[in-house]
Amino acid sequence: MGGSSVGRGPEAMESDGTPEPSVTHASLHHALIEDVIERGFAPDSGELADRLDASVDEVEQGLRSLQEYHGVVLHPGSSRVWVVHPFSMAPTNFLVRAG
């Protein structure tokens, strides 16, 4: 997978000395946006887990939490990303041109 790793790694710590989780709203959203821009589509849970050095369960829980926060829309009954604001993974009626 291209792009830089957004996982925080085991050395990242919270201010109270506890390990900082690698799966946060920010880390998930950043990884999703970066892949949409670089590859034209969102990574799946397994790719995100590898990238964030986390389990698939942690990533899927994080995606559900990010959806509740309105940062993504998941396909119904799935952890597949449908919309990662401001990008939609499905065709829309909007035309975007660059240049």
Coordinates of N, CA and C in Angstrom, one line a residue:
M1 N 0.8 -1.2 0.0 CA 0.0 0.0 0.0 C 0.9 1.2 0.0
G2 N 0.6 2.2 -0.8 CA 1.4 3.4 -0.9 C 1.1 4.4 0.3
G3 N 1.8 5.4 0.3 CA 1.6 6.4 1.3 C 2.3 6.2 2.6
S4 N 2.3 7.2 3.5 CA 3.0 7.0 4.7 C 2.1 6.3 5.8
S5 N 2.8 5.7 6.7 CA 2.0 5.0 7.8 C 1.5 6.0 8.7
V6 N 0.2 5.9 9.1 CA -0.4 6.8 10.1 C -0.5 6.2 11.5
G7 N -0.1 5.0 11.6 CA -0.2 4.3 13.0 C 0.8 5.0 13.9
R8 N 0.4 5.2 15.1 CA 1.2 5.9 16.1 C 2.3 5.0 16.7
G9 N 2.2 3.7 16.6 CA 3.3 2.9 17.1 C 3.2 2.7 18.6
P10 N 3.9 1.7 19.1 CA 3.9 1.5 20.6 C 4.5 2.5 21.4
E11 N 5.3 3.4 20.9 CA 6.0 4.4 21.7 C 5.1 5.6 22.0
A12 N 4.0 5.8 21.3 CA 3.1 7.0 21.6 C 2.4 6.8 22.9
M13 N 2.4 7.8 23.7 CA 1.8 7.8 25.0 C 0.9 8.9 25.2
E14 N -0.2 8.7 26.0 CA -1.1 9.7 26.4 C -0.4 10.5 27.5
S15 N -1.0 11.6 27.9 CA -0.3 12.5 28.9 C -0.2 11.8 30.3
D16 N -1.1 10.8 30.5 CA -1.1 10.1 31.8 C -0.1 8.9 31.8
G17 N 0.6 8.7 30.7 CA 1.6 7.6 30.6 C 1.0 6.3 30.0
T18 N -0.3 6.3 29.7 CA -0.8 5.1 29.1 C -0.6 5.1 27.6
P19 N -0.5 3.9 27.0 CA -0.3 3.9 25.5 C -1.4 4.6 24.8
E20 N -1.1 5.4 23.8 CA -2.1 6.0 22.9 C -2.6 5.0 21.9
P21 N -3.9 4.9 21.7 CA -4.4 3.9 20.8 C -4.0 4.3 19.4
S22 N -3.7 3.3 18.5 CA -3.3 3.5 17.1 C -4.6 3.8 16.3
V23 N -5.7 3.4 16.7 CA -7.0 3.6 16.0 C -7.8 4.7 16.6
T24 N -7.7 5.9 16.1 CA -8.5 7.0 16.5 C -9.3 7.5 15.4
H25 N -10.2 8.4 15.7 CA -11.0 9.0 14.6 C -10.0 9.7 13.6
A26 N -9.0 10.4 14.1 CA -8.1 11.1 13.3 C -7.2 10.2 12.4
S27 N -6.7 9.1 13.1 CA -5.9 8.2 12.3 C -6.6 7.5 11.2
L28 N -7.9 7.1 11.5 CA -8.7 6.4 10.5 C -9.1 7.4 9.4
H29 N -9.5 8.5 9.7 CA -9.9 9.5 8.7 C -8.7 9.9 7.8
H30 N -7.6 10.1 8.4 CA -6.4 10.4 7.6 C -6.0 9.3 6.7
A31 N -6.0 8.0 7.2 CA -5.7 6.9 6.3 C -6.7 6.7 5.2
L32 N -7.9 6.9 5.5 CA -9.0 6.8 4.4 C -8.8 7.9 3.4
I33 N -8.7 9.1 3.8 CA -8.6 10.2 2.9 C -7.3 10.1 2.0
E34 N -6.2 9.7 2.6 CA -5.0 9.5 1.9 C -5.1 8.5 0.8
D35 N -5.8 7.4 1.1 CA -5.9 6.3 0.1 C -6.9 6.7 -1.0
V36 N -8.0 7.4 -0.6 CA -8.9 7.9 -1.7 C -8.2 8.8 -2.6
I37 N -7.4 9.7 -2.1 CA -6.7 10.6 -3.0 C -5.6 9.9 -3.8
E38 N -4.9 9.0 -3.2 CA -3.8 8.3 -4.0 C -4.3 7.2 -4.9
R39 N -5.3 6.4 -4.4 CA -5.7 5.2 -5.2 C -7.1 5.4 -5.8
G40 N -7.9 6.3 -5.4 CA -9.3 6.5 -5.9 C -10.3 5.7 -5.3
F41 N -10.0 5.0 -4.2 CA -11.0 4.2 -3.4 C -10.5 4.0 -2.0
A42 N -11.4 3.7 -1.1 CA -11.1 3.5 0.3 C -10.5 2.1 0.6
P43 N -9.6 2.0 1.5 CA -9.0 0.7 1.9 C -10.1 -0.1 2.6
D44 N -9.9 -1.4 2.7 CA -10.8 -2.2 3.5 C -10.2 -2.3 4.9
S45 N -11.0 -3.0 5.8 CA -10.6 -3.1 7.2 C -9.3 -3.8 7.4
G46 N -9.0 -4.8 6.6 CA -7.7 -5.5 6.7 C -6.5 -4.6 6.3
E47 N -6.7 -3.8 5.3 CA -5.6 -2.9 4.9 C -5.4 -1.8 6.0
L48 N -6.5 -1.3 6.5 CA -6.4 -0.3 7.6 C -5.7 -0.9 8.8
A49 N -6.1 -2.1 9.1 CA -5.5 -2.8 10.3 C -4.0 -2.9 10.1
D50 N -3.5 -3.3 9.0 CA -2.1 -3.4 8.7 C -1.4 -2.0 8.8
R51 N -2.1 -1.1 8.2 CA -1.5 0.3 8.2 C -1.4 0.9 9.6
L52 N -2.4 0.7 10.4 CA -2.5 1.3 11.7 C -1.9 0.4 12.8
D53 N -1.3 -0.8 12.4 CA -0.8 -1.7 13.4 C -1.8 -2.1 14.5
A54 N -3.0 -2.5 14.0 CA -4.1 -2.8 14.9 C -4.8 -4.0 14.4
S55 N -5.7 -4.5 15.1 CA -6.5 -5.7 14.7 C -7.7 -5.2 13.8
V56 N -8.2 -6.1 13.0 CA -9.4 -5.8 12.2 C -10.5 -5.5 13.1
D57 N -10.7 -6.1 14.2 CA -11.8 -5.8 15.1 C -11.7 -4.4 15.6
E58 N -10.4 -3.9 16.0 CA -10.2 -2.6 16.5 C -10.6 -1.6 15.4
V59 N -10.2 -1.9 14.1 CA -10.5 -1.0 13.0 C -12.0 -0.9 12.8
E60 N -12.6 -2.0 12.8 CA -14.1 -2.0 12.5 C -14.8 -1.3 13.6
Q61 N -14.4 -1.5 14.9 CA -15.0 -0.8 16.0 C -14.8 0.7 15.8
G62 N -13.5 1.1 15.4 CA -13.2 2.5 15.1 C -14.0 3.1 14.0
L63 N -14.3 2.3 12.9 CA -15.1 2.8 11.8 C -16.5 3.0 12.3
R64 N -17.1 2.1 13.1 CA -18.4 2.3 13.6 C -18.5 3.6 14.5
S65 N -17.5 3.8 15.3 CA -17.4 5.0 16.1 C -17.3 6.2 15.2
L66 N -16.5 6.2 14.2 CA -16.3 7.3 13.3 C -17.6 7.6 12.6
Q67 N -18.4 6.6 12.3 CA -19.7 6.8 11.6 C -20.7 7.5 12.6
E68 N -20.7 7.1 13.9 CA -21.5 7.8 14.8 C -21.1 9.2 15.0
Y69 N -19.9 9.5 14.8 CA -19.3 10.9 14.8 C -19.6 11.6 13.5
H70 N -20.1 11.0 12.5 CA -20.4 11.5 11.2 C -19.2 11.8 10.4
G71 N -18.1 11.0 10.6 CA -16.9 11.2 9.8 C -16.9 10.3 8.6
V72 N -17.7 9.2 8.6 CA -17.8 8.3 7.5 C -19.3 7.8 7.5
V73 N -19.6 7.2 6.3 CA -20.9 6.5 6.2 C -20.4 5.1 5.7
L74 N -20.9 4.1 6.4 CA -20.6 2.7 6.1 C -21.7 2.1 5.3
H75 N -21.4 1.1 4.4 CA -22.5 0.4 3.8 C -23.3 -0.3 4.8
P76 N -24.6 -0.3 4.7 CA -25.5 -1.0 5.7 C -25.1 -2.4 6.0
G77 N -25.0 -2.7 7.3 CA -24.6 -4.1 7.7 C -23.2 -4.5 7.4
S78 N -22.3 -3.5 7.2 CA -20.9 -3.8 6.7 C -20.0 -2.8 7.3
S79 N -18.7 -3.1 7.3 CA -17.7 -2.1 7.7 C -17.0 -1.5 6.5
R80 N -17.5 -1.7 5.3 CA -17.0 -1.1 4.1 C -17.4 0.4 4.0
V81 N -16.5 1.2 3.7 CA -16.7 2.7 3.6 C -17.5 3.0 2.4
W82 N -18.6 3.7 2.6 CA -19.4 4.2 1.4 C -19.0 5.7 1.2
V83 N -18.9 6.5 2.3 CA -18.6 7.9 2.2 C -17.6 8.2 3.2
V84 N -16.5 8.9 2.8 CA -15.5 9.4 3.8 C -15.5 10.9 3.4
H85 N -16.1 11.7 4.3 CA -16.3 13.1 4.0 C -15.0 13.8 3.7
P86 N -14.9 14.5 2.5 CA -16.0 14.9 1.6 C -16.1 14.0 0.4
F87 N -15.6 12.8 0.4 CA -15.6 11.9 -0.8 C -16.6 10.8 -0.7
S88 N -17.3 10.5 -1.8 CA -18.2 9.4 -1.9 C -17.6 8.3 -2.7
M89 N -17.7 7.0 -2.3 CA -17.2 5.9 -3.0 C -18.2 5.4 -4.1
A90 N -19.4 6.0 -4.1 CA -20.4 5.7 -5.1 C -20.6 6.8 -6.1
P91 N -21.0 6.5 -7.3 CA -21.3 7.6 -8.2 C -22.3 8.6 -7.7
T92 N -22.1 9.9 -8.0 CA -23.0 10.9 -7.6 C -23.4 11.8 -8.9
N93 N -24.2 12.7 -8.7 CA -24.6 13.6 -9.8 C -23.7 14.8 -9.9
F94 N -22.6 14.8 -9.2 CA -21.7 16.0 -9.2 C -20.5 15.7 -10.0
L95 N -20.1 16.6 -10.9 CA -18.9 16.5 -11.7 C -17.8 17.4 -11.1
V96 N -16.7 16.8 -11.0 CA -15.5 17.5 -10.5 C -14.4 17.5 -11.5
R97 N -13.9 18.7 -11.8 CA -12.8 18.8 -12.8 C -11.6 19.5 -12.1
A98 N -10.5 19.1 -12.6 CA -9.2 19.8 -12.1 C -8.5 20.3 -13.3
G99 N -7.9 21.5 -13.1 CA -7.0 22.0 -14.1 C -7.7 22.9 -15.1

